Short mmCIF file of C-alpha atoms and ligand atoms in Angstrom, two decimals:
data_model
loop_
_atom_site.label_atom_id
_atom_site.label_comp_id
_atom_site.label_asym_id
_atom_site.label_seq_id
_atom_site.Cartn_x
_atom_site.Cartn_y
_atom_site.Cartn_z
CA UNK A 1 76.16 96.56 81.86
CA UNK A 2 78.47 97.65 79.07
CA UNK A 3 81.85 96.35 78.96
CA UNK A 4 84.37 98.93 79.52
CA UNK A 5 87.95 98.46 78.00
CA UNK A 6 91.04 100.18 79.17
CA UNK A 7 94.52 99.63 77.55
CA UNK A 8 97.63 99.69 79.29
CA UNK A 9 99.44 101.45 76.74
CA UNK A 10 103.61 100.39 77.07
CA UNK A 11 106.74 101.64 75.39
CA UNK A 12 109.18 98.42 75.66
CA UNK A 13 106.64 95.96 75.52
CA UNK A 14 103.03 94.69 74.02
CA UNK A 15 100.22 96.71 75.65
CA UNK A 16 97.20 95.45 76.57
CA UNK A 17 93.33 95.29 77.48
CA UNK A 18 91.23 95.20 80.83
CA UNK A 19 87.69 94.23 79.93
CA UNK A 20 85.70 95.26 83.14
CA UNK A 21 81.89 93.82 83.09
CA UNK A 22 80.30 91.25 83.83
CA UNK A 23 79.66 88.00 82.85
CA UNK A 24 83.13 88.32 81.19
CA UNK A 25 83.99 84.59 82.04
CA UNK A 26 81.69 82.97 80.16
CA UNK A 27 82.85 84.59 76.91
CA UNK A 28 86.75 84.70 77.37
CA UNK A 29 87.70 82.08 75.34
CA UNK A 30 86.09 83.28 72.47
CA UNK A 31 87.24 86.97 72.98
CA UNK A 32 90.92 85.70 72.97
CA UNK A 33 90.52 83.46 70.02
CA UNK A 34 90.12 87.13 68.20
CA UNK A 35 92.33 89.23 70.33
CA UNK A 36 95.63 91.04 69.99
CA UNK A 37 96.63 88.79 72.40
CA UNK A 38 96.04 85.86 70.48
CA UNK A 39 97.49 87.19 67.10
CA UNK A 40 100.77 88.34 69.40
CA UNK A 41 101.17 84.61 70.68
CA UNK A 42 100.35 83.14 66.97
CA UNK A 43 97.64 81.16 68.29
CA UNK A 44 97.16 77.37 66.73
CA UNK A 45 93.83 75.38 67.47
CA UNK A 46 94.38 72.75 70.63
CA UNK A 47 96.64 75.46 72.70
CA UNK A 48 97.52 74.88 76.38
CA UNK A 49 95.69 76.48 78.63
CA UNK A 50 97.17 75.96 82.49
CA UNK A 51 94.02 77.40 84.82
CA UNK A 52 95.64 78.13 88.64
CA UNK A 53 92.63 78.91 91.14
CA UNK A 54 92.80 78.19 94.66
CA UNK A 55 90.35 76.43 97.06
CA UNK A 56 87.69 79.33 97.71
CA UNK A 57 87.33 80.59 93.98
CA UNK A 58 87.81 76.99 91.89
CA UNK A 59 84.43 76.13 93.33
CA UNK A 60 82.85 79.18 92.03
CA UNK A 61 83.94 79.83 89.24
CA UNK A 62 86.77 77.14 87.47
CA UNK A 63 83.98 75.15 85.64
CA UNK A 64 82.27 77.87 83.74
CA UNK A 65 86.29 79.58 82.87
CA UNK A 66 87.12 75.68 81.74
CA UNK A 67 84.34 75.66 79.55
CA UNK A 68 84.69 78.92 77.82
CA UNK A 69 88.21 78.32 77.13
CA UNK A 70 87.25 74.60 75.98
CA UNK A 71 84.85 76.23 73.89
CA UNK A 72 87.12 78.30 72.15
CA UNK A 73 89.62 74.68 71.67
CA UNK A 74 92.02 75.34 74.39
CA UNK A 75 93.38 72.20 75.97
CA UNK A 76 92.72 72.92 79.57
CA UNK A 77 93.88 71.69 82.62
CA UNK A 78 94.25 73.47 86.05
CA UNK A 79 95.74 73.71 89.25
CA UNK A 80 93.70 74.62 92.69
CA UNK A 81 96.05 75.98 95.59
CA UNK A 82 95.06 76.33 99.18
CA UNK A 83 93.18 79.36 99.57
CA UNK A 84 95.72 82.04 101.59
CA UNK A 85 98.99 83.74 101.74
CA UNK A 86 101.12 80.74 102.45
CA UNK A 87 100.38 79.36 98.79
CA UNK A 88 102.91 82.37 97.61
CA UNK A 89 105.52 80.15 98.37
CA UNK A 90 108.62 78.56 96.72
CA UNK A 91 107.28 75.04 97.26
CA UNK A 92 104.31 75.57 95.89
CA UNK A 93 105.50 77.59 92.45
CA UNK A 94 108.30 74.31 92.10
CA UNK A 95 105.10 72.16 92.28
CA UNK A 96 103.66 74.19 89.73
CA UNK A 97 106.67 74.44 87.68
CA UNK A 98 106.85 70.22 87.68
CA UNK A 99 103.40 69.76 86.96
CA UNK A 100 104.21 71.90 84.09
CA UNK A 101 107.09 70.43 82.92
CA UNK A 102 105.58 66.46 83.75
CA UNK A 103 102.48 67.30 81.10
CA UNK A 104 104.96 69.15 78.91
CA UNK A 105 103.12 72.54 78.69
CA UNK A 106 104.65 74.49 75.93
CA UNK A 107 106.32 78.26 75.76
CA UNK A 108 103.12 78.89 73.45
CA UNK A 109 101.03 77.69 76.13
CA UNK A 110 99.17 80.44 78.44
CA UNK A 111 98.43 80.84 82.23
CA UNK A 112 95.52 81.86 83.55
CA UNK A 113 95.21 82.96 87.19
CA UNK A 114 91.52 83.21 88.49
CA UNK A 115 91.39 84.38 91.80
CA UNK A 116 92.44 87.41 94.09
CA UNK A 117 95.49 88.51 95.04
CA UNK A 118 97.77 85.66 96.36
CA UNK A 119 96.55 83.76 92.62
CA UNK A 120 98.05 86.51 90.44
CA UNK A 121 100.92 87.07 92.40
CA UNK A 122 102.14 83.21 92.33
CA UNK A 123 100.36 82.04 89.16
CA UNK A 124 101.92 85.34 87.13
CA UNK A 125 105.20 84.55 88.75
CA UNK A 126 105.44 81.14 88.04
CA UNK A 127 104.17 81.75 84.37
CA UNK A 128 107.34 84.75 84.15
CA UNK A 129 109.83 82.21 84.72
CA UNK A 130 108.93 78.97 83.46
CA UNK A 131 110.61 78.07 80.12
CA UNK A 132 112.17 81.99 80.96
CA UNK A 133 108.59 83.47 80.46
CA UNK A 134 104.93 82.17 79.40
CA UNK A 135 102.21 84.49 78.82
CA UNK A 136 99.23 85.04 81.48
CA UNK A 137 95.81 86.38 81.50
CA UNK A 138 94.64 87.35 84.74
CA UNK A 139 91.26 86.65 85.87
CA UNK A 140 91.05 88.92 89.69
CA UNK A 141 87.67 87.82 91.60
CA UNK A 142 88.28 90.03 94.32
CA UNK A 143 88.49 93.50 94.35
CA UNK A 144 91.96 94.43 95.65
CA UNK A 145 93.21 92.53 92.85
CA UNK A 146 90.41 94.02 90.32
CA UNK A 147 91.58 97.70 91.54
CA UNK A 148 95.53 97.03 91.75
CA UNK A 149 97.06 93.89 91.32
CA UNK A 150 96.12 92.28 88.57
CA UNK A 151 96.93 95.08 86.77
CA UNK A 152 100.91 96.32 85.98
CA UNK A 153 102.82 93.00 86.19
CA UNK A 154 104.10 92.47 89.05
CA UNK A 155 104.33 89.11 90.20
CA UNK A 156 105.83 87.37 93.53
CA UNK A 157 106.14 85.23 96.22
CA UNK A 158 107.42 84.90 100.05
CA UNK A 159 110.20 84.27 101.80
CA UNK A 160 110.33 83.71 105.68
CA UNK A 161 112.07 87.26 105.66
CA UNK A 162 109.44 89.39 104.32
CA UNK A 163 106.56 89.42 101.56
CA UNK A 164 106.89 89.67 97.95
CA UNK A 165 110.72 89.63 97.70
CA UNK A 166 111.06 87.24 95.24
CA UNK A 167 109.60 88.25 91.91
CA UNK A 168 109.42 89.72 88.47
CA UNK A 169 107.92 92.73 86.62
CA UNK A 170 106.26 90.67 84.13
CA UNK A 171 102.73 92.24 82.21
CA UNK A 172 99.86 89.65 81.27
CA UNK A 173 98.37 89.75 77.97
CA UNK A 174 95.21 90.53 79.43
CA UNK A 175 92.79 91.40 82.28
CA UNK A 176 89.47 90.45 82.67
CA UNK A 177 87.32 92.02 85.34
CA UNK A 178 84.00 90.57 85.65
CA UNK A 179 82.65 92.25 88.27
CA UNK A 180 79.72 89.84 89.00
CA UNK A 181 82.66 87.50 90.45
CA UNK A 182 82.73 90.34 93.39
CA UNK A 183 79.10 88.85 94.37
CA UNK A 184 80.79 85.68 96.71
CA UNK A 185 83.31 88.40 98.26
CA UNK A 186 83.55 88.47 101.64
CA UNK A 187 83.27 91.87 103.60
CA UNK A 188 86.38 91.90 104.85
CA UNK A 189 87.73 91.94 101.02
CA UNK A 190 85.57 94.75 100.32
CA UNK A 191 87.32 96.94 102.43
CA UNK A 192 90.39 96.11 101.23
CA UNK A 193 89.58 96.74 98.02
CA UNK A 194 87.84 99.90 99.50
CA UNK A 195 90.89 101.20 100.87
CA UNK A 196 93.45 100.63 96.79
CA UNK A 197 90.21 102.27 95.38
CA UNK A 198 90.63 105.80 98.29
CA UNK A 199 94.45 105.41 97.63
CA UNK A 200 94.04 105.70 93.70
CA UNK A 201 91.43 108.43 94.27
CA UNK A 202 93.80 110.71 96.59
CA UNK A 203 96.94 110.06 94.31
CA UNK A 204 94.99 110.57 91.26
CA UNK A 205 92.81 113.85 91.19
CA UNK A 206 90.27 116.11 91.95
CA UNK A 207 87.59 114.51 89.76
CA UNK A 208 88.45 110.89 91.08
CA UNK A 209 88.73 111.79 95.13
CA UNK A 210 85.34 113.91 94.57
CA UNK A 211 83.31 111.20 92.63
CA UNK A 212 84.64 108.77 95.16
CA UNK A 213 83.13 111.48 98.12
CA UNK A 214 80.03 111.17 95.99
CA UNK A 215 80.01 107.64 95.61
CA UNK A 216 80.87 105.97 98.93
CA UNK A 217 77.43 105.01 100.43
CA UNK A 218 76.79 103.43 96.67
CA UNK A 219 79.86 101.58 96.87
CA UNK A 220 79.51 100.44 100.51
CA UNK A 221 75.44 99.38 99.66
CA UNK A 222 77.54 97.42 96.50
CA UNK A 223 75.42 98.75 93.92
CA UNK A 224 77.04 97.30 90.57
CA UNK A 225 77.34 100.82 88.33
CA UNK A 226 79.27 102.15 91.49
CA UNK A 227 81.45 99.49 91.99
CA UNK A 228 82.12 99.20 88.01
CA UNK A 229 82.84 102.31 87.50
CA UNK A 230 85.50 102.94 90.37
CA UNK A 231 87.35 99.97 89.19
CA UNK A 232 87.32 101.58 86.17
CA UNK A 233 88.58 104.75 87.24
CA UNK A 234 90.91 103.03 89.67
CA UNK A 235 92.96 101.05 86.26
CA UNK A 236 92.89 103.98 84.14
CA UNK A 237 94.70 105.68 86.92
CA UNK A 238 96.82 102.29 87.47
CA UNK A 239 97.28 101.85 83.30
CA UNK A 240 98.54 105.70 83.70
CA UNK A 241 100.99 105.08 86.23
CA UNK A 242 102.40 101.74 84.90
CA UNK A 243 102.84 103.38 81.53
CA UNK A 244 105.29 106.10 83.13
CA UNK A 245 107.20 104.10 84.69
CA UNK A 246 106.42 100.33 84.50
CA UNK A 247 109.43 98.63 85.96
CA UNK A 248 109.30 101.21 89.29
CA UNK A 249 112.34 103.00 88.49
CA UNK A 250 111.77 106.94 87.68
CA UNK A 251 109.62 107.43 91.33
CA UNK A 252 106.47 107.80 90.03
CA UNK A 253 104.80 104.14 90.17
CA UNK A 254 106.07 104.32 94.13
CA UNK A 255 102.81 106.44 94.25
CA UNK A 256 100.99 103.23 94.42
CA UNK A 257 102.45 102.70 97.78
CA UNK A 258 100.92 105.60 99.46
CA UNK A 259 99.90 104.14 102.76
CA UNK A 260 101.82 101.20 102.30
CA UNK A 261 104.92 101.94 104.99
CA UNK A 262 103.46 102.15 107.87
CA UNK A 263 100.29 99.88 106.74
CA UNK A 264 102.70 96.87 106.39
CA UNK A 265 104.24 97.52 109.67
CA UNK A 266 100.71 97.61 110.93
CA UNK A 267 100.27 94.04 109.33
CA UNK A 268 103.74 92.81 110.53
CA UNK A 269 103.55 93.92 114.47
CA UNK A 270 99.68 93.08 114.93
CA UNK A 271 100.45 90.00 113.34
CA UNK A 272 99.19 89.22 109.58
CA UNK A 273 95.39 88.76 109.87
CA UNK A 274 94.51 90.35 112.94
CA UNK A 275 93.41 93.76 110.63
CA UNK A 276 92.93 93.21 106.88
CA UNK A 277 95.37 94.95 104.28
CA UNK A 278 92.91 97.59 103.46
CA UNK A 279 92.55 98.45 107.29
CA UNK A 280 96.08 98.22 107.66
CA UNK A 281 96.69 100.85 104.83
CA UNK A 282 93.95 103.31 105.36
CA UNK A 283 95.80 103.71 108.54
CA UNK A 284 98.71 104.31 106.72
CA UNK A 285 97.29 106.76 104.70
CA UNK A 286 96.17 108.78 107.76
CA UNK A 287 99.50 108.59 108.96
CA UNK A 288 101.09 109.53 106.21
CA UNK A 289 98.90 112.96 105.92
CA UNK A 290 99.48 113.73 109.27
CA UNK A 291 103.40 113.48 108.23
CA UNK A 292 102.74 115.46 105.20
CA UNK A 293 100.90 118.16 107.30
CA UNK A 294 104.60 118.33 109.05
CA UNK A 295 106.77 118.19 106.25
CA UNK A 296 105.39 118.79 103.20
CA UNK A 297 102.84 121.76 103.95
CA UNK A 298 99.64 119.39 103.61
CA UNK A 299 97.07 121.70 104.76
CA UNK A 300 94.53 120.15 107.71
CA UNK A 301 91.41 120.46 105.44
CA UNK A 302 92.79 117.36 103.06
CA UNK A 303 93.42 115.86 106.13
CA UNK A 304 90.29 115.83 107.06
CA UNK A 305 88.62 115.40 104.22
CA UNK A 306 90.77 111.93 103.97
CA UNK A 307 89.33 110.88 107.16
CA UNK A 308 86.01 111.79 106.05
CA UNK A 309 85.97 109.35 103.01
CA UNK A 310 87.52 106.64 104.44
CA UNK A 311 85.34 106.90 107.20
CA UNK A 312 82.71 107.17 104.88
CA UNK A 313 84.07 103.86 103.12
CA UNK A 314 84.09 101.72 106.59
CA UNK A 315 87.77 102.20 107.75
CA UNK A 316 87.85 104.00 110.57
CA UNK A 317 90.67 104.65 112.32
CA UNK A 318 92.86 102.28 113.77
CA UNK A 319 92.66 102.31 117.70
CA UNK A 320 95.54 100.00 117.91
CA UNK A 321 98.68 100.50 117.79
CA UNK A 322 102.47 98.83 119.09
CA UNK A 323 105.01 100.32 121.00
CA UNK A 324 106.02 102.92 118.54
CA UNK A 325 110.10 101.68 118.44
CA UNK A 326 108.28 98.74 117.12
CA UNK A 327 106.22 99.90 114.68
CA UNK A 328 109.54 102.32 113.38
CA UNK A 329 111.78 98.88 113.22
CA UNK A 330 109.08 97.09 111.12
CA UNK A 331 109.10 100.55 108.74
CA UNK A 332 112.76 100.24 108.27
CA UNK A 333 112.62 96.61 107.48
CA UNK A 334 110.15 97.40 104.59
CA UNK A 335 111.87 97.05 101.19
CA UNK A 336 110.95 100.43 100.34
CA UNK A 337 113.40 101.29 102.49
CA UNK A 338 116.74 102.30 100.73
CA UNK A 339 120.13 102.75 102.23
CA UNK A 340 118.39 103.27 105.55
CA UNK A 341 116.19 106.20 105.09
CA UNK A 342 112.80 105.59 105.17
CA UNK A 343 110.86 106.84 101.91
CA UNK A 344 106.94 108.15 102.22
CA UNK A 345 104.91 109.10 99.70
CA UNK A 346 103.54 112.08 101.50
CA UNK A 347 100.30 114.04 99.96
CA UNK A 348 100.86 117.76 99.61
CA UNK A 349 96.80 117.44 98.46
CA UNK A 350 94.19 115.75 96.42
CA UNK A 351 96.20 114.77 93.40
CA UNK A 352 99.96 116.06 94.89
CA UNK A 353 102.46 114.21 96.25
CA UNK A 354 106.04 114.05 97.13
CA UNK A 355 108.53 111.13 97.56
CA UNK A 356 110.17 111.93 100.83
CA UNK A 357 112.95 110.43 103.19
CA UNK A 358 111.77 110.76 106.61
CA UNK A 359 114.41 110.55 109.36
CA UNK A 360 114.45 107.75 111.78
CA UNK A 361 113.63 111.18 114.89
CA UNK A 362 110.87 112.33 112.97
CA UNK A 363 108.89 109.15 112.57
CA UNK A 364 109.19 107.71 116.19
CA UNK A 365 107.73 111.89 116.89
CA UNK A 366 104.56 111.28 114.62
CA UNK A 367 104.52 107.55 116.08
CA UNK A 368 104.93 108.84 119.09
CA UNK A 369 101.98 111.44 118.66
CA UNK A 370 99.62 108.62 117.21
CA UNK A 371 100.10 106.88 120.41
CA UNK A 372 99.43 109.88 122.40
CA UNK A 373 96.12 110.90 120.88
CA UNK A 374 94.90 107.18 121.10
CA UNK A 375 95.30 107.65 124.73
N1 LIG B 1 100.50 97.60 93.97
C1 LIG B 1 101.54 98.47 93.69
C2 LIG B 1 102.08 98.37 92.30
O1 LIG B 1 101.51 97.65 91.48
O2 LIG B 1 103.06 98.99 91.99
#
């Protein structure tokens, strides 16, 4: 497989690569000994390396990063978290941030965070502030992050009052996707990696929803080209995005949450881990279609042709649901809520969207509705 590269091309600050391929561990070491990324940090011989992994993917796949960064003369040493959300915690980045400060790891020192989601949140946050800011290289193995978060900086961790509400905008110094690390995923990541890669393809365009139409059955049967190429497709979309508006301030980047509003709410009343994220937010897409068919002149064939591909990608719809005055006060506790109205990124079609503040009456309706045709 050829390795493709896509830069994330900034204004205010260094761009950078995603290598997507495979087999890209084994060579990493020796690809940042001759990279921008290296020449940016002034790389000396004997550098720091600090590898975070947690409990499911150090097994896997820490030896053969350790060597190919000892390889290539990095000093390594690394750090394996307990595989889940709950590592994205304060305690855990301060005992990160003391092991780093008892072996004295230096500001030229880099992070590298190989694992899925939870990894690149904590390990990039952690790497953001220590010493005010050390640079990272994310590694995703799964493909949520491979799609989406690994990719655009932002980094967090939880408090008991919500997810991801402590945290910085902060952009690695590179990506690698080696897509042969999908091979240990389990199914339920798939679909949540599924549901970022439908997300990007609705947001994005014509040519991206369409190939994804085309694709689905390949992607589902995991057939490597298919899966390479849409998380190709997915970070040139997410590269795009990010280099409009990186820090999520001019309302285009909130495009990425599209499904997100009432997916977290989803997550929050069923309680986290009863559906996975992807599940959670395919629903939320299909929601927020429905509300775009109301409000923003969506027209019933994208509607349907949503449900088709999601369908098509193994999330069905949802048959659950909460009382629907509980699913609206989980919405308005999201923090894309501001000064009380609740914000949707609402499809208008493939490719068109719309920011839009949804009153409190409207939502319980369409809630409301949901409930009724589940019925
Ligand atoms: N995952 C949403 C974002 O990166 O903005």
């Amino acid at each position: 497989m050829p390795i493709t590269k896509v830069v994330v091309n900034l204004v205010d600050e260094p761009s950078y690569e995603v290598r997507i391929g495979k087999s890209l561990l084994e060579g990493l070491g020796a690809h940042l000994q001759k990279s921008n990324a290296n020449q940016q940090a002034n790389q000396q011989a004997n550098q720091q390396a600090l590898i975070i992994s947690d409990s499911n993917v150090a097994p896997l796949y820490l030896s053969v990063l350790k060597q190919s960064l000892a390889a290539a003369k990095y000093r390594v040493v690394d750090i394996v978290l307990p595989a889940g959300e709950a590592s994205k915690s304060i305690d855990c980045a301060t005992e990160i941030w003391e092991a780093m400060a008892n072996t004295k790891f230096p500001r030229d020192g880099k992070v590298f965070a190989l694992g899925g989601g939870v990894v690149g949140d904590i390990a990039g946050f952690v790497a953001s502030t220590y010493m005010r800011g050390v640079g990272v290289i994310q590694i995703p193995t799964s493909l949520l992050s491979m799609v989406d978060s690994s990719v655009g900086g932002k980094t967090g961790i939880n408090l008991g009052a919500g997810k991801n509400l402590v945290g910085t905008f902060t952009q690695p110094l590179h990506v690698c996707a080696s897509v042969d690390t999908l091979e240990t995923l389990p199914d339920k990541e798939w679909v949540c990696g599924f549901a970022e890669i439908a997300k990007s393809a609705v947001i994005d365009s014509d040519e991206f929803f369409f190939w994804l139409v085309d694709s689905a059955s390949s992607l589902v049967n995991r057939d490597e080209a298919a899966v390479a190429e849409a998380v190709t497709r997915s970070v040139v979309f997410k590269a795009n995005v990010v280099a409009r508006d990186t820090k999520e301030g001019k309302g285009i980047r909130e495009c990425l949450n599209y499904g997100h509003t009432f997916g977290h709410a989803i997550e929050l009343c069923a309680g986290y881990g009863t559906f996975s994220h992807g599940q959670a937010v395919a629903e939320g897409m299909r929601f927020a279609a429905r509300l775009g068919a109301a409000l923003v002149g969506t027209s019933p064939d994208f509607v349907q042709a949503q449900d088709e591909l999601l369908d098509a990608l193994g999330l069905e719809t949802l048959t659950w649901t909460a009382a629907p005055e509980e699913l609206l006060a989980a919405m308005q506790g999201d923090k894309k809520v501001r000064q009380g109205a609740m914000r949707f990124v609402l499809p208008r079609d493939v490719g068109s969207w719309e920011l839009v503040e949804v009153d409190t009456e409207t939502v319980l309706e369409h809630l409301q509705a949901r409930e009724k045709s589940l019925t």
